[in-house]
Amino acid sequence: MSFVPGQPVTAVVQRIEIQKLRQGNNLILGFSIGGGIDQDPGQNPFSEDKTDKGIYVTRITPGGPADVAGLMMGDKIMQVNGWDMTMVTHDKARKRLTKKNEDVVRLLVTRKSLEEAVKQSMGGFPRP
Amino acid sequence: MDTESTYSGYSYYSGRSRGSHRHGERSRDRHKSRSKDSRSEKSVTINTPPAEPLLGDSAVRGEQVQDDNWGETTTAVTGTSEHSLSQEDIVRITKDLEDSVGLDCRRYFTRTLAVILGLLVFLTPLAFLVLPHLLWPEKLQSCGTACEGLFISVAFKLLILLLAVWALFFRPARAGLPRVFVFRALLAVLVLLFVVSYWLFYGVRILDSQDENYQGIVQYAVSLVDALLFIHYLAIVLLELRQLQPCFSVCVTRSTDGETRHYNLGQLSIQRAALAIIEHYYCDFPVHNPALLSASKSRAAKHLAGLKVYNVDGEFPAAPAEGPGNNAAAGLAHSQSRAMIAAAARRRDTSHNELYYEEAEHERRVRKRKARLVVAVEEAFTHIKRMQEEEQKKAPGDVMDPREAAQAIFPSMARALQKYLRTTKQQHCHSMESIQQHLAFCITNNMTPKAFLESYLTPGPTLQYSRDHWLARQWTLISEASVTSGLKDGSIFLLKCVDFSLVVTSKKIPYIQMSEEYIDPKSHKFVLRLQSETSV
């Protein structure tokens, strides 16, 4: 999932829709994020490329809305409700996910297994 | 044979210097030092003084000491025992004495030359000034003010030159070197040429033509003194300053026990470097103790004695039949040595085991004796107390001076000390007299028992011991390069004395290329490494 500067980033993504859960006064999603352009990318345990400053899912509360929706630990979040998450600060990412007037967040996430699945399925067909 | 008449004072020293670890010789030297006139170096009579105590030589000491030592000192003197004077020693003594006589003549010769040159140098300006007054006084112009000012200048410059020459050259000679000191010789020749050329000019242009301009003559003399001062400056630079900057790192190893030290030397000739190294040796290296080497020698002897090669068939082995003689004999020796090496490699050698346990046992013994010694000395020191000033006036009872106090407490620690010295094989380095002197010294200076013991627990540099242990004031420099050539990178030479040799290797200190890098003090900036995790 490394990027070449100046070229568009391409990735195989999965669409995940999470319904926010109301707990008291808060709307929670049930996972934790890490990363951001103002953070230290070398300490990210989930990224392949240690210069990748994207937003990653670091923890999922079991049984929470994210878990139910199929989000997995280690996923890199590419978009939230259409907003780009590959070049944002950590705080901006948090704000995008926790808007009070939204009940549903639609994420585009990518993970390694998706790429491999696509490669496997494409590898069977010889290219014309 | 009348040998005494040919010796000068120098041979006395060389005789003393050969007082080696050998017991008989050293005791003879000690007797010599007391009598100061016996020249028995050449006598072949080998009588070990009977029943001489190990630590001392007078019967006035404590009873226990003598009793304890008595059993050890009756030595049977045979031709091969450690304590005898063998044929090689006699040959060596004669060679040393012959050499020393030759060296002495050379020293006096150089000294007289130097004195003559010095006199010539100092009297020349004065002669230049005085001769016109003696030879043509009536024709001479009278000396005006400027001229008389120049007299003062000549006088003071001569005085400064005299002091400077005294400071630089009139120092007691440190050593006698094998070859002539090149820089000094060059400088002497330069000064001589210089003065001779001035004389030539003076003789031709002034004496012959009887010049009347006295001021000119005085200025000529002043210029001579100025030039002499500059030559003296040159002498300082060549003789003293040039070798101060370190250029070489020399590694000095003692051949018998491997003690190694490293020194920094400047650009010196090999003989001057050798002299500097010997002076460092006397100050830094622990004293050479041959008694510590006997263990490895006996091990080596055992290795050799273990295997013997027998030639069963009585005919030469299969060497190409080029006839008898060197070839076959060499082939035989070659195959024998190879057979021995192969057998030694195969043999199950347990000598390492013995060595290990022996050394461990020795360690334990030394530590036990040391503990006893420390306790004995501490207890002995508690028996005496320094008397204060007021008490001295009040109670003149049993008052002792330091020497008597030392003698009083010495017997209680003597046995422990002697046993310790014998275990560490240092007993020949310290005589009873020297121990008591040291004890009196420590008592006088309020030193603790630990300070007193320090000189016996660790072997000090050679200079700290008695003169008998200044082994070899006669050193031999063995070098493949000429000894007046300079030190180079990788030059190796040997300094041999009677018991051991010092192997010296030198390495050049490398040329250092340094560059600079400027750091703006405002350029030191830091950021925090963040890794936050937020739950949403």
PDB file of C-alpha atoms in Angstrom, chain B residues 84-343:
ATOM      1  CA  SER B  84      78.543 -19.737  41.461  1.00  0.00           C
ATOM      2  CA  LEU B  85      80.736 -17.693  39.217  1.00  0.00           C
ATOM      3  CA  SER B  86      81.178 -19.657  36.062  1.00  0.00           C
ATOM      4  CA  GLN B  87      83.735 -19.341  33.324  1.00  0.00           C
ATOM      5  CA  GLU B  88      81.471 -17.153  31.190  1.00  0.00           C
ATOM      6  CA  ASP B  89      81.180 -14.643  33.979  1.00  0.00           C
ATOM      7  CA  ILE B  90      84.921 -14.301  34.204  1.00  0.00           C
ATOM      8  CA  VAL B  91      85.203 -13.752  30.489  1.00  0.00           C
ATOM      9  CA  ARG B  92      82.431 -11.230  30.657  1.00  0.00           C
ATOM     10  CA  ILE B  93      84.079  -9.352  33.477  1.00  0.00           C
ATOM     11  CA  THR B  94      87.349  -9.047  31.607  1.00  0.00           C
ATOM     12  CA  LYS B  95      85.567  -7.848  28.488  1.00  0.00           C
ATOM     13  CA  ASP B  96      83.633  -5.259  30.449  1.00  0.00           C
ATOM     14  CA  LEU B  97      86.738  -3.898  32.062  1.00  0.00           C
ATOM     15  CA  GLU B  98      88.591  -3.664  28.793  1.00  0.00           C
ATOM     16  CA  ASP B  99      85.702  -1.806  27.213  1.00  0.00           C
ATOM     17  CA  SER B 100      85.398   0.586  30.077  1.00  0.00           C
ATOM     18  CA  VAL B 101      89.018   1.675  29.834  1.00  0.00           C
ATOM     19  CA  GLY B 102      88.629   2.575  26.150  1.00  0.00           C
ATOM     20  CA  LEU B 103      85.435   4.530  26.770  1.00  0.00           C
ATOM     21  CA  ASP B 104      87.070   6.582  29.437  1.00  0.00           C
ATOM     22  CA  CYS B 105      89.801   7.893  27.144  1.00  0.00           C
ATOM     23  CA  ARG B 106      87.184   8.945  24.657  1.00  0.00           C
ATOM     24  CA  ARG B 107      85.262  10.882  27.257  1.00  0.00           C
ATOM     25  CA  TYR B 108      88.320  12.823  28.383  1.00  0.00           C
ATOM     26  CA  PHE B 109      89.251  13.506  24.786  1.00  0.00           C
ATOM     27  CA  THR B 110      85.878  14.995  23.928  1.00  0.00           C
ATOM     28  CA  ARG B 111      85.865  16.962  27.141  1.00  0.00           C
ATOM     29  CA  THR B 112      89.223  18.570  26.438  1.00  0.00           C
ATOM     30  CA  LEU B 113      88.189  19.372  22.899  1.00  0.00           C
ATOM     31  CA  ALA B 114      85.065  21.058  24.160  1.00  0.00           C
ATOM     32  CA  VAL B 115      87.003  23.100  26.690  1.00  0.00           C
ATOM     33  CA  ILE B 116      89.509  24.238  24.080  1.00  0.00           C
ATOM     34  CA  LEU B 117      86.735  25.249  21.710  1.00  0.00           C
ATOM     35  CA  GLY B 118      84.947  27.134  24.465  1.00  0.00           C
ATOM     36  CA  LEU B 119      88.043  29.041  25.422  1.00  0.00           C
ATOM     37  CA  LEU B 120      88.690  29.902  21.802  1.00  0.00           C
ATOM     38  CA  VAL B 121      85.173  31.170  21.360  1.00  0.00           C
ATOM     39  CA  PHE B 122      85.224  33.366  24.435  1.00  0.00           C
ATOM     40  CA  LEU B 123      88.648  34.808  24.040  1.00  0.00           C
ATOM     41  CA  THR B 124      88.297  35.685  20.362  1.00  0.00           C
ATOM     42  CA  PRO B 125      86.159  38.827  20.738  1.00  0.00           C
ATOM     43  CA  LEU B 126      88.343  40.024  23.569  1.00  0.00           C
ATOM     44  CA  ALA B 127      91.425  39.414  21.461  1.00  0.00           C
ATOM     45  CA  PHE B 128      89.854  41.358  18.595  1.00  0.00           C
ATOM     46  CA  LEU B 129      89.342  44.308  20.906  1.00  0.00           C
ATOM     47  CA  VAL B 130      92.663  44.217  22.678  1.00  0.00           C
ATOM     48  CA  LEU B 131      95.116  43.446  19.865  1.00  0.00           C
ATOM     49  CA  PRO B 132      94.950  46.865  18.120  1.00  0.00           C
ATOM     50  CA  HIS B 133      95.792  48.582  21.414  1.00  0.00           C
ATOM     51  CA  LEU B 134      98.783  46.319  21.823  1.00  0.00           C
ATOM     52  CA  LEU B 135     100.098  46.375  18.278  1.00  0.00           C
ATOM     53  CA  TRP B 136      99.559  49.887  16.967  1.00  0.00           C
ATOM     54  CA  PRO B 137      98.356  52.088  19.837  1.00  0.00           C
ATOM     55  CA  GLU B 138      99.617  55.352  18.450  1.00  0.00           C
ATOM     56  CA  LYS B 139      97.841  55.066  15.107  1.00  0.00           C
ATOM     57  CA  LEU B 140      94.515  54.105  16.651  1.00  0.00           C
ATOM     58  CA  GLN B 141      91.641  56.585  16.693  1.00  0.00           C
ATOM     59  CA  SER B 142      90.348  57.250  20.142  1.00  0.00           C
ATOM     60  CA  CYS B 143      87.173  55.556  21.123  1.00  0.00           C
ATOM     61  CA  GLY B 144      84.154  57.864  21.093  1.00  0.00           C
ATOM     62  CA  THR B 145      80.831  57.527  22.898  1.00  0.00           C
ATOM     63  CA  ALA B 146      79.230  55.172  20.397  1.00  0.00           C
ATOM     64  CA  CYS B 147      82.276  52.973  20.516  1.00  0.00           C
ATOM     65  CA  GLU B 148      82.237  52.796  24.274  1.00  0.00           C
ATOM     66  CA  GLY B 149      78.536  51.960  24.167  1.00  0.00           C
ATOM     67  CA  LEU B 150      79.499  49.023  22.017  1.00  0.00           C
ATOM     68  CA  PHE B 151      81.901  47.884  24.720  1.00  0.00           C
ATOM     69  CA  ILE B 152      79.005  47.520  27.133  1.00  0.00           C
ATOM     70  CA  SER B 153      77.045  45.612  24.508  1.00  0.00           C
ATOM     71  CA  VAL B 154      79.951  43.216  23.938  1.00  0.00           C
ATOM     72  CA  ALA B 155      80.369  42.671  27.636  1.00  0.00           C
ATOM     73  CA  PHE B 156      76.734  41.823  28.256  1.00  0.00           C
ATOM     74  CA  LYS B 157      76.382  39.658  25.224  1.00  0.00           C
ATOM     75  CA  LEU B 158      79.430  37.706  26.244  1.00  0.00           C
ATOM     76  CA  LEU B 159      77.970  37.304  29.701  1.00  0.00           C
ATOM     77  CA  ILE B 160      74.682  36.050  28.264  1.00  0.00           C
ATOM     78  CA  LEU B 161      76.552  33.693  25.976  1.00  0.00           C
ATOM     79  CA  LEU B 162      78.532  32.380  28.906  1.00  0.00           C
ATOM     80  CA  LEU B 163      75.405  31.698  30.952  1.00  0.00           C
ATOM     81  CA  ALA B 164      73.637  30.120  27.998  1.00  0.00           C
ATOM     82  CA  VAL B 165      76.526  27.814  27.197  1.00  0.00           C
ATOM     83  CA  TRP B 166      76.813  26.852  30.839  1.00  0.00           C
ATOM     84  CA  ALA B 167      73.098  26.052  30.961  1.00  0.00           C
ATOM     85  CA  LEU B 168      73.069  23.990  27.816  1.00  0.00           C
ATOM     86  CA  PHE B 169      76.363  22.205  27.721  1.00  0.00           C
ATOM     87  CA  PHE B 170      77.795  22.107  31.199  1.00  0.00           C
ATOM     88  CA  ARG B 171      75.520  19.451  32.538  1.00  0.00           C
ATOM     89  CA  PRO B 172      76.711  16.185  34.035  1.00  0.00           C
ATOM     90  CA  ALA B 173      76.909  13.621  31.289  1.00  0.00           C
ATOM     91  CA  ARG B 174      73.971  11.260  31.418  1.00  0.00           C
ATOM     92  CA  ALA B 175      75.504   8.428  29.508  1.00  0.00           C
ATOM     93  CA  GLY B 176      78.220   7.241  27.228  1.00  0.00           C
ATOM     94  CA  LEU B 177      76.811   6.515  23.799  1.00  0.00           C
ATOM     95  CA  PRO B 178      78.422   4.148  21.316  1.00  0.00           C
ATOM     96  CA  ARG B 179      78.796   6.587  18.460  1.00  0.00           C
ATOM     97  CA  VAL B 180      79.520  10.252  18.389  1.00  0.00           C
ATOM     98  CA  PHE B 181      76.602  12.580  18.928  1.00  0.00           C
ATOM     99  CA  VAL B 182      76.090  13.837  15.400  1.00  0.00           C
ATOM    100  CA  PHE B 183      74.459  17.169  16.088  1.00  0.00           C
ATOM    101  CA  ARG B 184      77.015  18.174  18.656  1.00  0.00           C
ATOM    102  CA  ALA B 185      79.842  17.299  16.351  1.00  0.00           C
ATOM    103  CA  LEU B 186      78.249  19.289  13.555  1.00  0.00           C
ATOM    104  CA  LEU B 187      77.779  22.275  15.788  1.00  0.00           C
ATOM    105  CA  ALA B 188      81.354  22.113  17.014  1.00  0.00           C
ATOM    106  CA  VAL B 189      82.624  22.015  13.458  1.00  0.00           C
ATOM    107  CA  LEU B 190      80.377  24.907  12.526  1.00  0.00           C
ATOM    108  CA  VAL B 191      81.601  27.030  15.408  1.00  0.00           C
ATOM    109  CA  LEU B 192      85.179  26.213  14.627  1.00  0.00           C
ATOM    110  CA  LEU B 193      84.814  27.119  10.966  1.00  0.00           C
ATOM    111  CA  PHE B 194      83.045  30.273  11.897  1.00  0.00           C
ATOM    112  CA  VAL B 195      85.643  31.453  14.342  1.00  0.00           C
ATOM    113  CA  VAL B 196      88.463  30.498  11.993  1.00  0.00           C
ATOM    114  CA  SER B 197      86.929  32.476   9.160  1.00  0.00           C
ATOM    115  CA  TYR B 198      86.516  35.512  11.397  1.00  0.00           C
ATOM    116  CA  TRP B 199      90.137  35.213  12.429  1.00  0.00           C
ATOM    117  CA  LEU B 200      91.207  34.947   8.819  1.00  0.00           C
ATOM    118  CA  PHE B 201      89.340  38.084   7.901  1.00  0.00           C
ATOM    119  CA  TYR B 202      90.675  39.886  10.944  1.00  0.00           C
ATOM    120  CA  GLY B 203      94.214  38.805  10.267  1.00  0.00           C
ATOM    121  CA  VAL B 204      94.188  39.813   6.621  1.00  0.00           C
ATOM    122  CA  ARG B 205      92.165  42.997   6.624  1.00  0.00           C
ATOM    123  CA  ILE B 206      92.870  44.456  10.032  1.00  0.00           C
ATOM    124  CA  LEU B 207      96.142  43.163  11.423  1.00  0.00           C
ATOM    125  CA  ASP B 208      98.058  43.300   8.183  1.00  0.00           C
ATOM    126  CA  SER B 209      96.793  46.691   7.136  1.00  0.00           C
ATOM    127  CA  GLN B 210      96.726  48.050  10.696  1.00  0.00           C
ATOM    128  CA  ASP B 211      93.362  49.682  10.398  1.00  0.00           C
ATOM    129  CA  GLU B 212      92.933  52.867  12.465  1.00  0.00           C
ATOM    130  CA  ASN B 213      89.161  52.866  12.631  1.00  0.00           C
ATOM    131  CA  TYR B 214      88.752  51.408  16.094  1.00  0.00           C
ATOM    132  CA  GLN B 215      84.972  51.720  16.021  1.00  0.00           C
ATOM    133  CA  GLY B 216      84.858  49.492  12.988  1.00  0.00           C
ATOM    134  CA  ILE B 217      86.934  46.899  14.808  1.00  0.00           C
ATOM    135  CA  VAL B 218      84.647  47.045  17.822  1.00  0.00           C
ATOM    136  CA  GLN B 219      81.612  46.617  15.584  1.00  0.00           C
ATOM    137  CA  TYR B 220      83.293  43.617  14.005  1.00  0.00           C
ATOM    138  CA  ALA B 221      83.758  42.060  17.424  1.00  0.00           C
ATOM    139  CA  VAL B 222      80.108  42.769  18.273  1.00  0.00           C
ATOM    140  CA  SER B 223      78.993  41.062  15.075  1.00  0.00           C
ATOM    141  CA  LEU B 224      81.038  38.025  16.040  1.00  0.00           C
ATOM    142  CA  VAL B 225      79.334  37.795  19.418  1.00  0.00           C
ATOM    143  CA  ASP B 226      75.921  38.244  17.817  1.00  0.00           C
ATOM    144  CA  ALA B 227      76.609  35.441  15.399  1.00  0.00           C
ATOM    145  CA  LEU B 228      77.762  33.215  18.263  1.00  0.00           C
ATOM    146  CA  LEU B 229      74.505  33.852  20.060  1.00  0.00           C
ATOM    147  CA  PHE B 230      72.618  32.829  16.949  1.00  0.00           C
ATOM    148  CA  ILE B 231      74.665  29.658  16.702  1.00  0.00           C
ATOM    149  CA  HIS B 232      73.709  28.977  20.268  1.00  0.00           C
ATOM    150  CA  TYR B 233      70.080  29.407  19.321  1.00  0.00           C
ATOM    151  CA  LEU B 234      70.644  26.887  16.557  1.00  0.00           C
ATOM    152  CA  ALA B 235      72.154  24.532  19.118  1.00  0.00           C
ATOM    153  CA  ILE B 236      69.095  24.803  21.336  1.00  0.00           C
ATOM    154  CA  VAL B 237      66.762  24.059  18.459  1.00  0.00           C
ATOM    155  CA  LEU B 238      68.763  21.105  17.200  1.00  0.00           C
ATOM    156  CA  LEU B 239      69.636  19.545  20.504  1.00  0.00           C
ATOM    157  CA  GLU B 240      66.635  20.265  22.670  1.00  0.00           C
ATOM    158  CA  LEU B 241      63.591  21.469  20.796  1.00  0.00           C
ATOM    159  CA  ARG B 242      63.511  19.233  17.780  1.00  0.00           C
ATOM    160  CA  GLN B 243      62.754  16.023  19.631  1.00  0.00           C
ATOM    161  CA  LEU B 244      60.086  17.428  21.907  1.00  0.00           C
ATOM    162  CA  GLN B 245      57.201  16.968  19.532  1.00  0.00           C
ATOM    163  CA  PRO B 246      56.152  13.301  19.670  1.00  0.00           C
ATOM    164  CA  CYS B 247      56.499  11.576  16.337  1.00  0.00           C
ATOM    165  CA  PHE B 248      56.862   7.916  17.138  1.00  0.00           C
ATOM    166  CA  SER B 249      55.232   5.528  19.503  1.00  0.00           C
ATOM    167  CA  VAL B 250      57.708   2.925  20.675  1.00  0.00           C
ATOM    168  CA  CYS B 251      56.761  -0.343  22.279  1.00  0.00           C
ATOM    169  CA  VAL B 252      59.323  -1.677  24.743  1.00  0.00           C
ATOM    170  CA  THR B 253      59.110  -5.315  25.814  1.00  0.00           C
ATOM    171  CA  ARG B 254      61.288  -7.103  28.295  1.00  0.00           C
ATOM    172  CA  SER B 255      62.367 -10.409  26.849  1.00  0.00           C
ATOM    173  CA  THR B 256      62.238 -12.486  30.022  1.00  0.00           C
ATOM    174  CA  ASP B 257      58.774 -11.827  31.337  1.00  0.00           C
ATOM    175  CA  GLY B 258      57.054  -9.821  28.647  1.00  0.00           C
ATOM    176  CA  GLU B 259      56.486  -6.569  30.563  1.00  0.00           C
ATOM    177  CA  THR B 260      55.519  -4.015  27.971  1.00  0.00           C
ATOM    178  CA  ARG B 261      55.284  -0.278  27.997  1.00  0.00           C
ATOM    179  CA  HIS B 262      54.632   2.300  25.326  1.00  0.00           C
ATOM    180  CA  TYR B 263      56.334   5.657  25.071  1.00  0.00           C
ATOM    181  CA  ASN B 264      56.130   8.645  22.779  1.00  0.00           C
ATOM    182  CA  LEU B 265      59.368   9.905  21.320  1.00  0.00           C
ATOM    183  CA  GLY B 266      60.208  12.675  18.918  1.00  0.00           C
ATOM    184  CA  GLN B 267      62.631  12.606  16.037  1.00  0.00           C
ATOM    185  CA  LEU B 268      65.749  11.136  17.542  1.00  0.00           C
ATOM    186  CA  SER B 269      68.659   9.084  16.402  1.00  0.00           C
ATOM    187  CA  ILE B 270      68.524   5.465  17.446  1.00  0.00           C
ATOM    188  CA  GLN B 271      71.152   5.828  20.134  1.00  0.00           C
ATOM    189  CA  ARG B 272      69.461   8.820  21.721  1.00  0.00           C
ATOM    190  CA  ALA B 273      66.130   7.031  21.566  1.00  0.00           C
ATOM    191  CA  ALA B 274      67.747   4.036  23.249  1.00  0.00           C
ATOM    192  CA  LEU B 275      69.057   6.303  25.992  1.00  0.00           C
ATOM    193  CA  ALA B 276      65.630   7.812  26.589  1.00  0.00           C
ATOM    194  CA  ILE B 277      64.099   4.345  26.703  1.00  0.00           C
ATOM    195  CA  ILE B 278      66.615   3.081  29.243  1.00  0.00           C
ATOM    196  CA  GLU B 279      65.904   6.022  31.498  1.00  0.00           C
ATOM    197  CA  HIS B 280      62.195   5.315  31.228  1.00  0.00           C
ATOM    198  CA  TYR B 281      62.923   1.666  31.919  1.00  0.00           C
ATOM    199  CA  TYR B 282      64.535   2.445  35.233  1.00  0.00           C
ATOM    200  CA  CYS B 283      61.576   4.527  36.288  1.00  0.00           C
ATOM    201  CA  ASP B 284      58.626   2.523  34.994  1.00  0.00           C
ATOM    202  CA  PHE B 285      59.344  -1.149  34.672  1.00  0.00           C
ATOM    203  CA  PRO B 286      58.969  -3.300  37.771  1.00  0.00           C
ATOM    204  CA  VAL B 287      62.254  -4.701  38.874  1.00  0.00           C
ATOM    205  CA  HIS B 288      63.481  -7.760  37.041  1.00  0.00           C
ATOM    206  CA  ASN B 289      63.058 -10.745  39.290  1.00  0.00           C
ATOM    207  CA  PRO B 290      64.713 -13.826  37.823  1.00  0.00           C
ATOM    208  CA  ALA B 291      63.359 -16.033  40.594  1.00  0.00           C
ATOM    209  CA  LEU B 292      59.919 -15.760  39.020  1.00  0.00           C
ATOM    210  CA  LEU B 293      61.077 -17.319  35.762  1.00  0.00           C
ATOM    211  CA  SER B 294      62.275 -20.627  37.117  1.00  0.00           C
ATOM    212  CA  ALA B 295      58.848 -22.221  36.880  1.00  0.00           C
ATOM    213  CA  SER B 296      58.505 -21.808  33.127  1.00  0.00           C
ATOM    214  CA  LYS B 297      62.071 -22.955  32.588  1.00  0.00           C
ATOM    215  CA  SER B 298      61.455 -26.161  34.460  1.00  0.00           C
ATOM    216  CA  ARG B 299      58.314 -26.759  32.424  1.00  0.00           C
ATOM    217  CA  ALA B 300      60.237 -26.260  29.206  1.00  0.00           C
ATOM    218  CA  ALA B 301      62.880 -28.685  30.393  1.00  0.00           C
ATOM    219  CA  LYS B 302      60.228 -31.246  31.123  1.00  0.00           C
ATOM    220  CA  HIS B 303      58.839 -30.917  27.628  1.00  0.00           C
ATOM    221  CA  LEU B 304      62.211 -31.543  26.109  1.00  0.00           C
ATOM    222  CA  ALA B 305      63.043 -34.386  28.400  1.00  0.00           C
ATOM    223  CA  GLY B 306      59.805 -36.143  27.672  1.00  0.00           C
ATOM    224  CA  LEU B 307      60.681 -37.552  24.291  1.00  0.00           C
ATOM    225  CA  LYS B 308      63.854 -39.039  22.984  1.00  0.00           C
ATOM    226  CA  VAL B 309      64.464 -40.201  19.444  1.00  0.00           C
ATOM    227  CA  TYR B 310      66.315 -43.466  18.950  1.00  0.00           C
ATOM    228  CA  ASN B 311      67.643 -44.562  15.634  1.00  0.00           C
ATOM    229  CA  VAL B 312      66.934 -48.273  15.689  1.00  0.00           C
ATOM    230  CA  ASP B 313      68.269 -49.402  12.308  1.00  0.00           C
ATOM    231  CA  GLY B 314      71.520 -47.480  12.421  1.00  0.00           C
ATOM    232  CA  GLU B 315      71.255 -46.392   8.758  1.00  0.00           C
ATOM    233  CA  PHE B 316      70.197 -43.130   7.260  1.00  0.00           C
ATOM    234  CA  PRO B 317      66.572 -42.725   6.279  1.00  0.00           C
ATOM    235  CA  ALA B 318      65.369 -42.543   2.703  1.00  0.00           C
ATOM    236  CA  ALA B 319      67.034 -39.400   1.491  1.00  0.00           C
ATOM    237  CA  PRO B 320      67.947 -39.135  -2.217  1.00  0.00           C
ATOM    238  CA  ALA B 321      71.242 -40.936  -2.423  1.00  0.00           C
ATOM    239  CA  GLU B 322      73.539 -38.050  -3.105  1.00  0.00           C
ATOM    240  CA  GLY B 323      76.123 -39.420  -0.790  1.00  0.00           C
ATOM    241  CA  PRO B 324      76.845 -39.099   2.860  1.00  0.00           C
ATOM    242  CA  GLY B 325      77.628 -35.882   4.583  1.00  0.00           C
ATOM    243  CA  ASN B 326      75.558 -32.797   5.238  1.00  0.00           C
ATOM    244  CA  ASN B 327      72.580 -33.756   3.167  1.00  0.00           C
ATOM    245  CA  ALA B 328      71.847 -36.999   4.905  1.00  0.00           C
ATOM    246  CA  ALA B 329      72.663 -35.635   8.329  1.00  0.00           C
ATOM    247  CA  ALA B 330      70.352 -32.711   7.759  1.00  0.00           C
ATOM    248  CA  GLY B 331      67.690 -35.082   6.517  1.00  0.00           C
ATOM    249  CA  LEU B 332      68.124 -37.201   9.632  1.00  0.00           C
ATOM    250  CA  ALA B 333      67.841 -34.245  11.959  1.00  0.00           C
ATOM    251  CA  HIS B 334      64.860 -32.943  10.030  1.00  0.00           C
ATOM    252  CA  SER B 335      62.967 -36.214  10.242  1.00  0.00           C
ATOM    253  CA  GLN B 336      63.865 -36.574  13.903  1.00  0.00           C
ATOM    254  CA  SER B 337      62.472 -33.190  14.792  1.00  0.00           C
ATOM    255  CA  ARG B 338      59.344 -33.837  12.797  1.00  0.00           C
ATOM    256  CA  ALA B 339      58.878 -37.149  14.536  1.00  0.00           C
ATOM    257  CA  MET B 340      59.258 -35.437  17.901  1.00  0.00           C
ATOM    258  CA  ILE B 341      56.733 -32.766  17.048  1.00  0.00           C
ATOM    259  CA  ALA B 342      54.244 -35.338  15.819  1.00  0.00           C
ATOM    260  CA  ALA B 343      54.670 -37.448  18.928  1.00  0.00           C
TER     261      ALA B 343
END
